[in-house]
Amino acid sequence: MTEPKILVERRGHILLIGLNRPEKRNAADFELLSQLADAYGELERDPELRVGLMHAVGDHFTAGLDLADLGPRIGRDGLSFVGEHGIDPWQVSGRQLTKPVVIAVQGTCLTLGIELMLASDIVVAAAGTRFGQIEVTRGILPFGGATLRFPRAVGWGNAMRYILTGDLFDAAEAHRLGLVQEVVDDGTQFDRALELAERVAAQAPLAVQAALANAKRAVRDGDAAAEADLQPALVRLVGSEDARIGMEAFLTRTETQFVGR
């Protein structure tokens, strides 16, 4: 049997999702993308899973798209790789993921790698990481969300500086721009990302998902739509078992063990 191109491992309430094509610098072919979409679907469906942690096997996060494999698959309607139970990991089509994703990157991180970062919630980068949104150097455009999210994340001029030139940039620049939240020593990015994922997973999952949903609603539908959802969301959460657990822990100064109900 061939080894899967996406490694999936449950660690408590966290789903580890690993790119596993190191011999190709984790360049994404159709099989890898399909398996990645399935992994995101598993994260969404399982109520015991609270956080996803994206990482990559080998020295590099991803060299981007394997155009030799994917190019012939781009038809009149674009590229389709999400199966019946999958979720688009770039979050530009289909069902939306309701759970947070932490991502650890290293080595080379090109094109779809940056778009996975932009579609996730917290990013940790190894100090030696090199980034590039290089689609224009290959005659195509970013189609995994960079044209939407990159300008929002870093400002119009900063985004266009790299989207329109295809120039590479380092981890220090990615941190300055706000693309990554932490830069750590090479080789420690996974451990730090796991620490952050565990911190998120320890919080009340319904509250985490509600906060994430409201923030995404503001981006997608505007502040007014998100504002209208705040009080109804609060009312739903106040009646939850986790809210009771949180209040008891506050009053008794004890540790919380949230149950997701």
mmCIF file of C-alpha atoms in Angstrom:
data_model
loop_
_atom_site.group_PDB
_atom_site.id
_atom_site.type_symbol
_atom_site.label_atom_id
_atom_site.label_comp_id
_atom_site.label_asym_id
_atom_site.label_seq_id
_atom_site.Cartn_x
_atom_site.Cartn_y
_atom_site.Cartn_z
ATOM 1 C CA MET A 1 0.000 0.000 0.000
ATOM 2 C CA THR A 2 1.197 3.499 -0.785
ATOM 3 C CA GLU A 3 1.615 5.868 2.124
ATOM 4 C CA PRO A 4 -1.156 8.482 2.406
ATOM 5 C CA LYS A 5 -0.287 11.968 1.241
ATOM 6 C CA ILE A 6 -2.133 13.440 4.217
ATOM 7 C CA LEU A 7 -1.375 12.045 7.670
ATOM 8 C CA VAL A 8 -4.230 12.283 10.153
ATOM 9 C CA GLU A 9 -3.738 11.717 13.879
ATOM 10 C CA ARG A 10 -6.034 12.401 16.813
ATOM 11 C CA ARG A 11 -4.342 13.795 19.877
ATOM 12 C CA GLY A 12 -6.971 14.406 22.523
ATOM 13 C CA HIS A 13 -9.368 17.011 21.118
ATOM 14 C CA ILE A 14 -6.890 18.026 18.395
ATOM 15 C CA LEU A 15 -6.731 16.622 14.858
ATOM 16 C CA LEU A 16 -3.201 16.685 13.463
ATOM 17 C CA ILE A 17 -3.272 17.081 9.677
ATOM 18 C CA GLY A 18 0.106 16.588 8.015
ATOM 19 C CA LEU A 19 1.160 17.145 4.419
ATOM 20 C CA ASN A 20 3.104 13.997 3.544
ATOM 21 C CA ARG A 21 4.789 14.263 0.178
ATOM 22 C CA PRO A 22 8.265 15.334 1.317
ATOM 23 C CA GLU A 23 10.039 13.930 -1.730
ATOM 24 C CA LYS A 24 8.191 16.597 -3.772
ATOM 25 C CA ARG A 25 8.544 19.311 -1.106
ATOM 26 C CA ASN A 26 4.870 18.605 -0.339
ATOM 27 C CA ALA A 27 3.732 19.982 -3.681
ATOM 28 C CA ALA A 28 -0.006 19.384 -3.912
ATOM 29 C CA ASP A 29 -1.300 16.986 -6.520
ATOM 30 C CA PHE A 30 -4.936 15.944 -6.891
ATOM 31 C CA GLU A 31 -4.634 13.057 -4.449
ATOM 32 C CA LEU A 32 -3.090 15.241 -1.748
ATOM 33 C CA LEU A 33 -5.773 17.913 -2.133
ATOM 34 C CA SER A 34 -8.578 15.349 -2.020
ATOM 35 C CA GLN A 35 -7.178 13.759 1.137
ATOM 36 C CA LEU A 36 -6.692 17.190 2.704
ATOM 37 C CA ALA A 37 -10.331 18.072 2.044
ATOM 38 C CA ASP A 38 -11.394 14.782 3.629
ATOM 39 C CA ALA A 39 -9.319 15.546 6.721
ATOM 40 C CA TYR A 40 -11.015 18.921 7.109
ATOM 41 C CA GLY A 41 -14.361 17.163 6.776
ATOM 42 C CA GLU A 42 -13.390 14.783 9.579
ATOM 43 C CA LEU A 43 -12.415 17.725 11.795
ATOM 44 C CA GLU A 44 -15.788 19.348 11.174
ATOM 45 C CA ARG A 45 -17.951 16.259 11.703
ATOM 46 C CA ASP A 46 -16.485 14.820 14.891
ATOM 47 C CA PRO A 47 -17.873 16.570 18.004
ATOM 48 C CA GLU A 48 -14.886 15.343 20.043
ATOM 49 C CA LEU A 49 -12.489 17.290 17.833
ATOM 50 C CA ARG A 50 -12.132 20.947 18.781
ATOM 51 C CA VAL A 51 -9.069 22.219 16.890
ATOM 52 C CA GLY A 52 -7.123 21.316 13.769
ATOM 53 C CA LEU A 53 -3.323 21.526 13.590
ATOM 54 C CA MET A 54 -1.895 21.719 10.067
ATOM 55 C CA HIS A 55 1.774 20.815 9.623
ATOM 56 C CA ALA A 56 4.082 19.209 7.092
ATOM 57 C CA VAL A 57 6.478 16.279 7.011
ATOM 58 C CA GLY A 58 10.040 17.034 5.932
ATOM 59 C CA ASP A 59 12.042 20.202 5.464
ATOM 60 C CA HIS A 60 9.383 22.163 3.597
ATOM 61 C CA PHE A 61 5.762 23.059 4.174
ATOM 62 C CA THR A 62 4.823 23.105 0.502
ATOM 63 C CA ALA A 63 6.269 24.061 -2.868
ATOM 64 C CA GLY A 64 2.724 24.873 -3.996
ATOM 65 C CA LEU A 65 0.716 23.199 -6.711
ATOM 66 C CA ASP A 66 1.955 20.241 -8.726
ATOM 67 C CA LEU A 67 0.916 21.827 -11.998
ATOM 68 C CA ALA A 68 1.976 18.805 -14.048
ATOM 69 C CA ASP A 69 -0.696 16.766 -12.267
ATOM 70 C CA LEU A 70 -3.320 19.460 -11.665
ATOM 71 C CA GLY A 71 -3.052 21.469 -14.864
ATOM 72 C CA PRO A 72 -4.844 18.906 -17.069
ATOM 73 C CA ARG A 73 -7.577 18.586 -14.411
ATOM 74 C CA ILE A 74 -8.610 22.257 -14.607
ATOM 75 C CA GLY A 75 -11.800 22.184 -16.660
ATOM 76 C CA ARG A 76 -14.383 24.716 -17.747
ATOM 77 C CA ASP A 77 -15.595 25.070 -14.174
ATOM 78 C CA GLY A 78 -12.113 25.234 -12.637
ATOM 79 C CA LEU A 79 -10.589 22.611 -10.356
ATOM 80 C CA SER A 80 -12.784 20.293 -8.300
ATOM 81 C CA PHE A 81 -11.181 18.096 -5.648
ATOM 82 C CA VAL A 82 -13.583 18.118 -2.667
ATOM 83 C CA GLY A 83 -15.433 14.839 -2.206
ATOM 84 C CA GLU A 84 -18.860 14.251 -0.694
ATOM 85 C CA HIS A 85 -17.625 14.315 2.892
ATOM 86 C CA GLY A 86 -14.834 16.838 2.449
ATOM 87 C CA ILE A 87 -14.493 20.549 3.109
ATOM 88 C CA ASP A 88 -12.496 22.963 0.957
ATOM 89 C CA PRO A 89 -9.405 23.670 3.104
ATOM 90 C CA TRP A 90 -9.046 27.074 1.443
ATOM 91 C CA GLN A 91 -12.609 27.922 2.487
ATOM 92 C CA VAL A 92 -13.556 29.576 -0.803
ATOM 93 C CA SER A 93 -16.374 27.188 -1.738
ATOM 94 C CA GLY A 94 -18.873 24.819 -0.199
ATOM 95 C CA ARG A 95 -19.387 24.279 3.528
ATOM 96 C CA GLN A 96 -17.507 26.454 5.953
ATOM 97 C CA LEU A 97 -15.348 25.021 8.719
ATOM 98 C CA THR A 98 -16.691 25.982 12.153
ATOM 99 C CA LYS A 99 -13.628 24.933 14.170
ATOM 100 C CA PRO A 100 -10.312 26.778 14.496
ATOM 101 C CA VAL A 101 -7.106 25.713 12.771
ATOM 102 C CA VAL A 102 -3.551 26.366 13.954
ATOM 103 C CA ILE A 103 -0.821 25.960 11.344
ATOM 104 C CA ALA A 104 2.938 25.394 11.578
ATOM 105 C CA VAL A 105 5.115 26.178 8.545
ATOM 106 C CA GLN A 106 8.777 25.720 7.677
ATOM 107 C CA GLY A 107 11.215 25.712 4.790
ATOM 108 C CA THR A 108 9.490 26.611 1.530
ATOM 109 C CA CYS A 109 5.911 27.872 1.779
ATOM 110 C CA LEU A 110 4.531 28.877 -1.588
ATOM 111 C CA THR A 111 1.133 29.705 -3.113
ATOM 112 C CA LEU A 112 -1.434 27.337 -1.594
ATOM 113 C CA GLY A 113 0.656 27.255 1.600
ATOM 114 C CA ILE A 114 0.107 30.964 2.142
ATOM 115 C CA GLU A 115 -3.555 30.513 1.246
ATOM 116 C CA LEU A 116 -3.886 27.758 3.864
ATOM 117 C CA MET A 117 -2.340 30.176 6.370
ATOM 118 C CA LEU A 118 -4.802 32.888 5.388
ATOM 119 C CA ALA A 119 -7.707 30.444 5.772
ATOM 120 C CA SER A 120 -6.519 29.303 9.208
ATOM 121 C CA ASP A 121 -6.605 31.186 12.501
ATOM 122 C CA ILE A 122 -3.153 31.120 14.124
ATOM 123 C CA VAL A 123 0.156 30.670 12.281
ATOM 124 C CA VAL A 124 3.570 29.723 13.695
ATOM 125 C CA ALA A 125 6.551 29.935 11.336
ATOM 126 C CA ALA A 126 10.072 28.585 11.623
ATOM 127 C CA ALA A 127 12.627 31.385 11.362
ATOM 128 C CA GLY A 128 14.074 30.003 8.137
ATOM 129 C CA THR A 129 10.776 29.838 6.241
ATOM 130 C CA ARG A 130 10.632 31.427 2.795
ATOM 131 C CA PHE A 131 7.253 32.511 1.457
ATOM 132 C CA GLY A 132 6.000 33.328 -2.024
ATOM 133 C CA GLN A 133 2.681 33.970 -3.748
ATOM 134 C CA ILE A 134 4.194 33.142 -7.117
ATOM 135 C CA GLU A 135 1.214 32.239 -9.317
ATOM 136 C CA VAL A 136 1.730 35.175 -11.690
ATOM 137 C CA THR A 137 5.185 33.810 -12.517
ATOM 138 C CA ARG A 138 3.447 30.652 -13.781
ATOM 139 C CA GLY A 139 0.802 32.418 -15.830
ATOM 140 C CA ILE A 140 -2.111 31.863 -13.422
ATOM 141 C CA LEU A 141 -3.665 33.744 -10.511
ATOM 142 C CA PRO A 142 -4.022 32.728 -6.860
ATOM 143 C CA PHE A 143 -7.347 30.879 -6.714
ATOM 144 C CA GLY A 144 -7.355 29.651 -3.106
ATOM 145 C CA GLY A 145 -8.321 32.910 -1.435
ATOM 146 C CA ALA A 146 -5.152 35.039 -1.496
ATOM 147 C CA THR A 147 -6.743 37.740 -3.653
ATOM 148 C CA LEU A 148 -9.469 38.073 -1.010
ATOM 149 C CA ARG A 149 -7.658 37.540 2.276
ATOM 150 C CA PHE A 150 -4.103 38.736 1.663
ATOM 151 C CA PRO A 151 -5.133 42.416 1.235
ATOM 152 C CA ARG A 152 -7.407 42.222 4.292
ATOM 153 C CA ALA A 153 -4.660 40.676 6.386
ATOM 154 C CA VAL A 154 -1.760 42.949 5.491
ATOM 155 C CA GLY A 155 -3.173 45.955 3.598
ATOM 156 C CA TRP A 156 -3.637 46.500 -0.119
ATOM 157 C CA GLY A 157 -0.174 47.713 -1.033
ATOM 158 C CA ASN A 158 1.639 45.109 1.040
ATOM 159 C CA ALA A 159 -0.416 42.324 -0.538
ATOM 160 C CA MET A 160 -0.031 43.585 -4.092
ATOM 161 C CA ARG A 161 3.710 43.991 -3.521
ATOM 162 C CA TYR A 162 4.007 40.205 -3.363
ATOM 163 C CA ILE A 163 0.977 38.948 -5.317
ATOM 164 C CA LEU A 164 1.832 40.985 -8.415
ATOM 165 C CA THR A 165 5.606 40.435 -8.399
ATOM 166 C CA GLY A 166 5.814 36.840 -7.183
ATOM 167 C CA ASP A 167 8.823 37.875 -5.084
ATOM 168 C CA LEU A 168 9.837 35.697 -2.147
ATOM 169 C CA PHE A 169 9.977 37.010 1.429
ATOM 170 C CA ASP A 170 11.248 35.691 4.732
ATOM 171 C CA ALA A 171 9.666 34.901 8.090
ATOM 172 C CA ALA A 172 10.599 38.275 9.568
ATOM 173 C CA GLU A 173 8.704 40.029 6.777
ATOM 174 C CA ALA A 174 5.751 37.650 7.145
ATOM 175 C CA HIS A 175 5.629 38.537 10.844
ATOM 176 C CA ARG A 176 5.902 42.257 10.114
ATOM 177 C CA LEU A 177 3.018 41.978 7.673
ATOM 178 C CA GLY A 178 0.884 40.001 10.149
ATOM 179 C CA LEU A 179 0.730 36.835 8.056
ATOM 180 C CA VAL A 180 2.239 34.873 10.940
ATOM 181 C CA GLN A 181 1.660 35.384 14.641
ATOM 182 C CA GLU A 182 4.904 33.889 15.963
ATOM 183 C CA VAL A 183 8.354 33.159 14.536
ATOM 184 C CA VAL A 184 10.292 30.445 16.386
ATOM 185 C CA ASP A 185 13.584 28.614 16.017
ATOM 186 C CA ASP A 186 13.757 26.168 13.125
ATOM 187 C CA GLY A 187 12.515 22.755 14.186
ATOM 188 C CA THR A 188 10.336 24.041 17.032
ATOM 189 C CA GLN A 189 7.384 25.311 14.999
ATOM 190 C CA PHE A 190 5.283 22.155 15.428
ATOM 191 C CA ASP A 191 5.756 22.015 19.202
ATOM 192 C CA ARG A 192 4.800 25.676 19.591
ATOM 193 C CA ALA A 193 1.781 25.291 17.322
ATOM 194 C CA LEU A 194 0.706 22.265 19.342
ATOM 195 C CA GLU A 195 0.967 24.294 22.563
ATOM 196 C CA LEU A 196 -1.326 26.933 21.085
ATOM 197 C CA ALA A 197 -3.752 24.321 19.751
ATOM 198 C CA GLU A 198 -3.903 22.739 23.204
ATOM 199 C CA ARG A 199 -4.644 26.142 24.746
ATOM 200 C CA VAL A 200 -7.541 26.628 22.339
ATOM 201 C CA ALA A 201 -8.797 23.068 22.834
ATOM 202 C CA ALA A 202 -8.881 23.602 26.611
ATOM 203 C CA GLN A 203 -11.442 26.394 26.289
ATOM 204 C CA ALA A 204 -15.208 25.941 26.022
ATOM 205 C CA PRO A 205 -15.647 24.584 22.466
ATOM 206 C CA LEU A 206 -19.098 26.071 21.889
ATOM 207 C CA ALA A 207 -17.792 29.475 22.953
ATOM 208 C CA VAL A 208 -14.700 29.151 20.749
ATOM 209 C CA GLN A 209 -16.844 28.215 17.759
ATOM 210 C CA ALA A 210 -19.292 31.053 18.463
ATOM 211 C CA ALA A 211 -16.499 33.622 18.696
ATOM 212 C CA LEU A 212 -14.909 32.309 15.503
ATOM 213 C CA ALA A 213 -18.246 32.298 13.672
ATOM 214 C CA ASN A 214 -18.999 35.881 14.668
ATOM 215 C CA ALA A 215 -15.599 37.102 13.538
ATOM 216 C CA LYS A 216 -16.009 35.310 10.194
ATOM 217 C CA ARG A 217 -19.530 36.726 9.838
ATOM 218 C CA ALA A 218 -18.150 40.232 10.212
ATOM 219 C CA VAL A 219 -15.628 39.601 7.435
ATOM 220 C CA ARG A 220 -18.089 37.939 5.087
ATOM 221 C CA ASP A 221 -21.287 39.906 5.730
ATOM 222 C CA GLY A 222 -20.170 43.100 7.460
ATOM 223 C CA ASP A 223 -20.157 44.446 11.005
ATOM 224 C CA ALA A 224 -23.911 45.019 11.181
ATOM 225 C CA ALA A 225 -24.672 41.352 10.478
ATOM 226 C CA ALA A 226 -22.161 40.222 13.084
ATOM 227 C CA GLU A 227 -23.472 42.727 15.625
ATOM 228 C CA ALA A 228 -27.011 41.401 15.155
ATOM 229 C CA ASP A 229 -25.782 37.901 16.038
ATOM 230 C CA LEU A 230 -23.966 38.832 19.246
ATOM 231 C CA GLN A 231 -26.821 38.876 21.746
ATOM 232 C CA PRO A 232 -28.582 35.750 20.373
ATOM 233 C CA ALA A 233 -25.256 33.900 20.485
ATOM 234 C CA LEU A 234 -24.689 35.033 24.061
ATOM 235 C CA VAL A 235 -28.139 33.812 25.102
ATOM 236 C CA ARG A 236 -27.473 30.384 23.568
ATOM 237 C CA LEU A 237 -24.118 30.072 25.312
ATOM 238 C CA VAL A 238 -25.370 31.207 28.716
ATOM 239 C CA GLY A 239 -27.780 28.267 28.737
ATOM 240 C CA SER A 240 -25.056 25.712 27.993
ATOM 241 C CA GLU A 241 -23.519 23.233 30.403
ATOM 242 C CA ASP A 242 -20.104 24.705 29.639
ATOM 243 C CA ALA A 243 -21.251 28.145 30.798
ATOM 244 C CA ARG A 244 -22.328 26.587 34.101
ATOM 245 C CA ILE A 245 -18.954 24.839 34.382
ATOM 246 C CA GLY A 246 -17.140 28.069 33.627
ATOM 247 C CA MET A 247 -19.089 30.020 36.228
ATOM 248 C CA GLU A 248 -18.531 27.358 38.894
ATOM 249 C CA ALA A 249 -14.821 27.344 38.144
ATOM 250 C CA PHE A 250 -14.740 31.148 38.450
ATOM 251 C CA LEU A 251 -16.525 31.098 41.805
ATOM 252 C CA THR A 252 -14.524 28.216 43.260
ATOM 253 C CA ARG A 253 -11.197 29.163 41.629
ATOM 254 C CA THR A 254 -10.806 25.664 40.206
ATOM 255 C CA GLU A 255 -9.691 24.393 36.798
ATOM 256 C CA THR A 256 -12.306 23.958 34.097
ATOM 257 C CA GLN A 257 -13.014 20.737 32.225
ATOM 258 C CA PHE A 258 -15.385 21.745 29.452
ATOM 259 C CA VAL A 259 -17.636 19.117 27.863
ATOM 260 C CA GLY A 260 -18.843 20.873 24.719
ATOM 261 C CA ARG A 261 -22.505 20.961 25.712
#
